[in-house]
PDB file of C-alpha atoms in Angstrom:
ATOM      1  CA  MET A  52       1.400 -18.405   2.664  1.00  0.00           C
ATOM      2  CA  GLN A  53       5.041 -18.407   1.667  1.00  0.00           C
ATOM      3  CA  THR A  54       5.707 -15.244   3.641  1.00  0.00           C
ATOM      4  CA  TYR A  55       4.050 -16.717   6.717  1.00  0.00           C
ATOM      5  CA  LEU A  56       5.876 -20.032   6.466  1.00  0.00           C
ATOM      6  CA  TYR A  57       9.200 -18.333   5.819  1.00  0.00           C
ATOM      7  CA  HIS A  58       8.968 -16.095   8.874  1.00  0.00           C
ATOM      8  CA  MET A  59       7.534 -18.800  11.115  1.00  0.00           C
ATOM      9  CA  ARG A  60      10.512 -21.126  10.582  1.00  0.00           C
ATOM     10  CA  HIS A  61      11.938 -19.606  13.777  1.00  0.00           C
ATOM     11  CA  PRO A  62       8.976 -18.185  15.706  1.00  0.00           C
ATOM     12  CA  PHE A  63      10.917 -17.316  18.863  1.00  0.00           C
ATOM     13  CA  ARG A  64      13.473 -15.399  16.832  1.00  0.00           C
ATOM     14  CA  LEU A  65      10.624 -13.581  15.106  1.00  0.00           C
ATOM     15  CA  VAL A  66       9.101 -12.588  18.462  1.00  0.00           C
ATOM     16  CA  GLY A  67      12.501 -11.183  19.423  1.00  0.00           C
ATOM     17  CA  GLN A  68      12.725  -9.201  16.198  1.00  0.00           C
ATOM     18  CA  MET A  69       9.190  -7.808  16.512  1.00  0.00           C
ATOM     19  CA  ASN A  70       7.447  -6.326  19.467  1.00  0.00           C
ATOM     20  CA  PRO A  71       4.567  -8.457  20.823  1.00  0.00           C
ATOM     21  CA  LYS A  72       1.922  -6.235  19.238  1.00  0.00           C
ATOM     22  CA  ALA A  73       3.532  -6.566  15.786  1.00  0.00           C
ATOM     23  CA  PHE A  74       3.881 -10.336  16.228  1.00  0.00           C
ATOM     24  CA  VAL A  75       0.163 -10.681  17.038  1.00  0.00           C
ATOM     25  CA  ALA A  76      -0.706  -8.480  14.050  1.00  0.00           C
ATOM     26  CA  PHE A  77       1.504 -10.678  11.838  1.00  0.00           C
ATOM     27  CA  GLN A  78      -0.248 -13.815  13.105  1.00  0.00           C
ATOM     28  CA  LEU A  79      -3.691 -12.342  12.509  1.00  0.00           C
ATOM     29  CA  PHE A  80      -2.948 -10.838   9.112  1.00  0.00           C
ATOM     30  CA  PHE A  81      -0.903 -13.596   7.480  1.00  0.00           C
ATOM     31  CA  GLY A  82      -1.778 -16.691   9.505  1.00  0.00           C
ATOM     32  CA  ALA A  83      -5.400 -16.289  10.562  1.00  0.00           C
ATOM     33  CA  GLY A  84      -6.393 -14.377   7.440  1.00  0.00           C
ATOM     34  CA  THR A  85      -5.204 -17.173   5.190  1.00  0.00           C
ATOM     35  CA  LEU A  86      -6.612 -19.871   7.458  1.00  0.00           C
ATOM     36  CA  CYS A  87     -10.034 -18.203   7.373  1.00  0.00           C
ATOM     37  CA  LEU A  88      -9.961 -18.153   3.579  1.00  0.00           C
ATOM     38  CA  LEU A  89      -9.180 -21.876   3.552  1.00  0.00           C
ATOM     39  CA  LEU A  90     -11.821 -22.798   6.147  1.00  0.00           C
ATOM     40  CA  ASN A  91     -14.592 -20.550   4.862  1.00  0.00           C
ATOM     41  CA  PRO A  92     -15.807 -22.936   2.107  1.00  0.00           C
ATOM     42  CA  LEU A  93     -15.944 -25.804   4.602  1.00  0.00           C
ATOM     43  CA  PHE A  94     -18.205 -23.865   6.951  1.00  0.00           C
ATOM     44  CA  TRP A  95     -20.451 -22.681   4.134  1.00  0.00           C
ATOM     45  CA  VAL A  96     -20.839 -26.281   2.949  1.00  0.00           C
ATOM     46  CA  LEU A  97     -21.594 -27.449   6.486  1.00  0.00           C
ATOM     47  CA  THR A  98     -24.221 -24.718   6.832  1.00  0.00           C
ATOM     48  CA  ILE A  99     -25.857 -25.615   3.521  1.00  0.00           C
ATOM     49  CA  VAL A 100     -25.813 -29.338   4.336  1.00  0.00           C
ATOM     50  CA  TRP A 101     -27.326 -28.620   7.745  1.00  0.00           C
ATOM     51  CA  PHE A 102     -30.218 -26.629   6.301  1.00  0.00           C
ATOM     52  CA  ALA A 103     -30.741 -29.145   3.479  1.00  0.00           C
ATOM     53  CA  SER A 104     -30.629 -32.375   5.482  1.00  0.00           C
ATOM     54  CA  HIS A 105     -30.197 -31.700   9.236  1.00  0.00           C
ATOM     55  CA  LEU A 106     -27.417 -34.293   9.148  1.00  0.00           C
ATOM     56  CA  HIS A 107     -26.899 -35.834  12.591  1.00  0.00           C
ATOM     57  CA  LEU A 108     -23.098 -35.776  12.204  1.00  0.00           C
ATOM     58  CA  ILE A 109     -23.110 -31.971  12.010  1.00  0.00           C
ATOM     59  CA  HIS A 110     -25.368 -31.747  15.061  1.00  0.00           C
ATOM     60  CA  THR A 111     -22.990 -34.054  16.945  1.00  0.00           C
ATOM     61  CA  ALA A 112     -19.867 -32.107  15.940  1.00  0.00           C
ATOM     62  CA  PHE A 113     -21.422 -28.723  16.675  1.00  0.00           C
ATOM     63  CA  THR A 114     -23.814 -28.849  19.608  1.00  0.00           C
ATOM     64  CA  GLY A 115     -26.953 -26.724  19.408  1.00  0.00           C
ATOM     65  CA  PRO A 116     -25.796 -23.547  21.198  1.00  0.00           C
ATOM     66  CA  VAL A 117     -22.395 -23.518  19.463  1.00  0.00           C
ATOM     67  CA  PHE A 118     -23.902 -24.100  16.030  1.00  0.00           C
ATOM     68  CA  TYR A 119     -26.605 -21.490  16.342  1.00  0.00           C
ATOM     69  CA  MET A 120     -24.278 -18.860  17.826  1.00  0.00           C
ATOM     70  CA  ALA A 121     -21.819 -19.501  14.978  1.00  0.00           C
ATOM     71  CA  LEU A 122     -24.631 -19.340  12.421  1.00  0.00           C
ATOM     72  CA  ILE A 123     -25.854 -16.026  13.811  1.00  0.00           C
ATOM     73  CA  ALA A 124     -22.292 -14.693  13.844  1.00  0.00           C
ATOM     74  CA  LEU A 125     -21.850 -15.832  10.234  1.00  0.00           C
ATOM     75  CA  PHE A 126     -24.904 -14.018   8.936  1.00  0.00           C
ATOM     76  CA  ILE A 127     -24.603 -10.926  11.125  1.00  0.00           C
ATOM     77  CA  GLY A 128     -20.849 -10.676  10.455  1.00  0.00           C
ATOM     78  CA  ASN A 129     -21.275 -10.982   6.703  1.00  0.00           C
ATOM     79  CA  ALA A 130     -24.166  -8.512   6.724  1.00  0.00           C
ATOM     80  CA  ALA A 131     -22.107  -6.049   8.781  1.00  0.00           C
ATOM     81  CA  CYS A 132     -19.192  -6.295   6.338  1.00  0.00           C
ATOM     82  CA  VAL A 133     -21.438  -5.768   3.326  1.00  0.00           C
ATOM     83  CA  LEU A 134     -23.219  -2.854   4.998  1.00  0.00           C
ATOM     84  CA  SER A 135     -19.873  -1.261   5.860  1.00  0.00           C
ATOM     85  CA  MET A 136     -18.930  -1.463   2.183  1.00  0.00           C
ATOM     86  CA  VAL A 137     -22.268   0.105   1.219  1.00  0.00           C
ATOM     87  CA  SER A 138     -21.890   2.864   3.805  1.00  0.00           C
ATOM     88  CA  GLY A 139     -18.357   3.519   2.526  1.00  0.00           C
ATOM     89  CA  CYS A 140     -19.766   4.034  -0.960  1.00  0.00           C
ATOM     90  CA  PHE A 141     -22.397   6.407   0.383  1.00  0.00           C
ATOM     91  CA  GLY A 142     -19.858   8.219   2.557  1.00  0.00           C
ATOM     92  CA  ARG A 143     -17.630   8.890  -0.450  1.00  0.00           C
ATOM     93  CA  ARG A 144     -20.667   9.705  -2.592  1.00  0.00           C
ATOM     94  CA  ASN A 145     -19.858   6.876  -4.996  1.00  0.00           C
ATOM     95  CA  TYR A 146     -23.496   5.940  -5.411  1.00  0.00           C
ATOM     96  CA  GLU A 147     -22.817   3.980  -8.601  1.00  0.00           C
ATOM     97  CA  ASP A 148     -20.570   1.600  -6.651  1.00  0.00           C
ATOM     98  CA  VAL A 149     -23.234   0.592  -4.122  1.00  0.00           C
ATOM     99  CA  LYS A 150     -24.456  -2.228  -6.359  1.00  0.00           C
ATOM    100  CA  TYR A 151     -20.914  -3.624  -6.457  1.00  0.00           C
ATOM    101  CA  ALA A 152     -20.608  -3.523  -2.677  1.00  0.00           C
ATOM    102  CA  PHE A 153     -23.299  -6.195  -2.508  1.00  0.00           C
ATOM    103  CA  LEU A 154     -21.010  -8.477  -4.518  1.00  0.00           C
ATOM    104  CA  VAL A 155     -18.440  -8.653  -1.712  1.00  0.00           C
ATOM    105  CA  PRO A 156     -19.523 -12.219  -0.733  1.00  0.00           C
ATOM    106  CA  VAL A 157     -18.737 -13.311  -4.298  1.00  0.00           C
ATOM    107  CA  TYR A 158     -15.308 -11.729  -3.879  1.00  0.00           C
ATOM    108  CA  TRP A 159     -14.810 -13.711  -0.662  1.00  0.00           C
ATOM    109  CA  VAL A 160     -15.653 -16.941  -2.479  1.00  0.00           C
ATOM    110  CA  LEU A 161     -13.115 -16.073  -5.169  1.00  0.00           C
ATOM    111  CA  MET A 162     -10.531 -15.287  -2.477  1.00  0.00           C
ATOM    112  CA  SER A 163     -11.117 -18.752  -1.001  1.00  0.00           C
ATOM    113  CA  VAL A 164     -10.690 -20.358  -4.413  1.00  0.00           C
ATOM    114  CA  ALA A 165      -7.436 -18.432  -4.838  1.00  0.00           C
ATOM    115  CA  ALA A 166      -6.258 -19.487  -1.367  1.00  0.00           C
ATOM    116  CA  TRP A 167      -6.888 -23.155  -2.132  1.00  0.00           C
ATOM    117  CA  LYS A 168      -5.138 -22.797  -5.477  1.00  0.00           C
ATOM    118  CA  ALA A 169      -2.177 -21.169  -3.724  1.00  0.00           C
ATOM    119  CA  LEU A 170      -2.058 -23.979  -1.154  1.00  0.00           C
ATOM    120  CA  VAL A 171      -1.966 -26.618  -3.884  1.00  0.00           C
ATOM    121  CA  GLN A 172       0.670 -24.665  -5.798  1.00  0.00           C
ATOM    122  CA  LEU A 173       2.714 -24.326  -2.614  1.00  0.00           C
ATOM    123  CA  PHE A 174       3.237 -28.094  -2.689  1.00  0.00           C
ATOM    124  CA  TYR A 175       3.380 -28.768  -6.426  1.00  0.00           C
ATOM    125  CA  LYS A 176       4.925 -25.553  -7.787  1.00  0.00           C
ATOM    126  CA  PRO A 177       6.623 -23.834  -4.829  1.00  0.00           C
ATOM    127  CA  MET A 178       8.742 -21.551  -7.031  1.00  0.00           C
ATOM    128  CA  TYR A 179       5.915 -20.624  -9.423  1.00  0.00           C
ATOM    129  CA  TRP A 180       4.683 -17.047  -9.311  1.00  0.00           C
ATOM    130  CA  GLU A 181       1.581 -16.001 -11.191  1.00  0.00           C
ATOM    131  CA  LYS A 182       2.248 -12.458 -12.245  1.00  0.00           C
ATOM    132  CA  THR A 183      -0.208  -9.777 -13.172  1.00  0.00           C
ATOM    133  CA  VAL A 184       0.746  -7.495 -16.029  1.00  0.00           C
ATOM    134  CA  HIS A 185       1.059  -3.943 -14.712  1.00  0.00           C
ATOM    135  CA  GLY A 186       2.083  -0.613 -16.141  1.00  0.00           C
ATOM    136  CA  PHE A 187       0.129  -0.655 -19.376  1.00  0.00           C
ATOM    137  CA  CYS A 188      -2.884   1.538 -19.899  1.00  0.00           C
ATOM    138  CA  LEU A 189      -5.070   2.288 -22.827  1.00  0.00           C
ATOM    139  CA  TYR A 190      -5.991   5.892 -23.474  1.00  0.00           C
ATOM    140  CA  GLU A 191      -8.757   7.145 -25.683  1.00  0.00           C
ATOM    141  CA  GLY A 192      -7.655   7.275 -29.299  1.00  0.00           C
ATOM    142  CA  GLN A 193      -4.981   4.565 -29.111  1.00  0.00           C
ATOM    143  CA  GLY A 194      -5.209   1.996 -31.848  1.00  0.00           C
ATOM    144  CA  ASP A 195      -4.620  -1.722 -32.262  1.00  0.00           C
ATOM    145  CA  GLU A 196      -0.881  -1.390 -31.581  1.00  0.00           C
ATOM    146  CA  ALA A 197      -1.696  -0.467 -27.948  1.00  0.00           C
ATOM    147  CA  LEU A 198      -3.897  -3.529 -27.652  1.00  0.00           C
ATOM    148  CA  GLN A 199      -1.102  -5.706 -28.965  1.00  0.00           C
ATOM    149  CA  LEU A 200       1.298  -4.148 -26.463  1.00  0.00           C
ATOM    150  CA  VAL A 201      -1.045  -4.902 -23.578  1.00  0.00           C
ATOM    151  CA  GLY A 202      -1.772  -8.394 -24.892  1.00  0.00           C
ATOM    152  CA  SER A 203       1.904  -9.207 -25.240  1.00  0.00           C
ATOM    153  CA  GLY A 204       2.604  -8.583 -21.557  1.00  0.00           C
ATOM    154  CA  ALA A 205       4.488 -11.177 -19.532  1.00  0.00           C
ATOM    155  CA  GLY A 206       2.698 -14.264 -18.438  1.00  0.00           C
ATOM    156  CA  ALA A 207       3.499 -16.454 -15.500  1.00  0.00           C
ATOM    157  CA  THR A 208       7.094 -17.487 -15.184  1.00  0.00           C
ATOM    158  CA  SER A 209       8.926 -19.443 -12.616  1.00  0.00           C
TER     159      SER A 209
END
């Protein structure tokens, strides 16, 4: 989000610095990708509410053909993504990973949670950076001192 907002301060200058194809790719990757993560929970909730109650407000906001085409796209699109993950596991002969490929929708939910958390932090903690500890690995035969080294890694700092 910060990268997108930083570069979009001067969008015409950015178009001049990038070629049109790169600018569209930037918009899709940083802008639309993040927007989809933020909107995804809303559309899942609307879908669940529709099936649970057939709320008239949803039917008014999304007319029949639009709603049903979007619903079909939602389920077929998600199924296609999951099946592509499964086929990737089979293609690489990682048969043990197939069961994890079916968890991709859970990953998408977690990505949406992270996107909402990032949006909130963008306003309340704009200089905060949650860091992940990297560079430490445990090898077979290492004792408690290795665990302490990994556990003492840096936390989040501003």
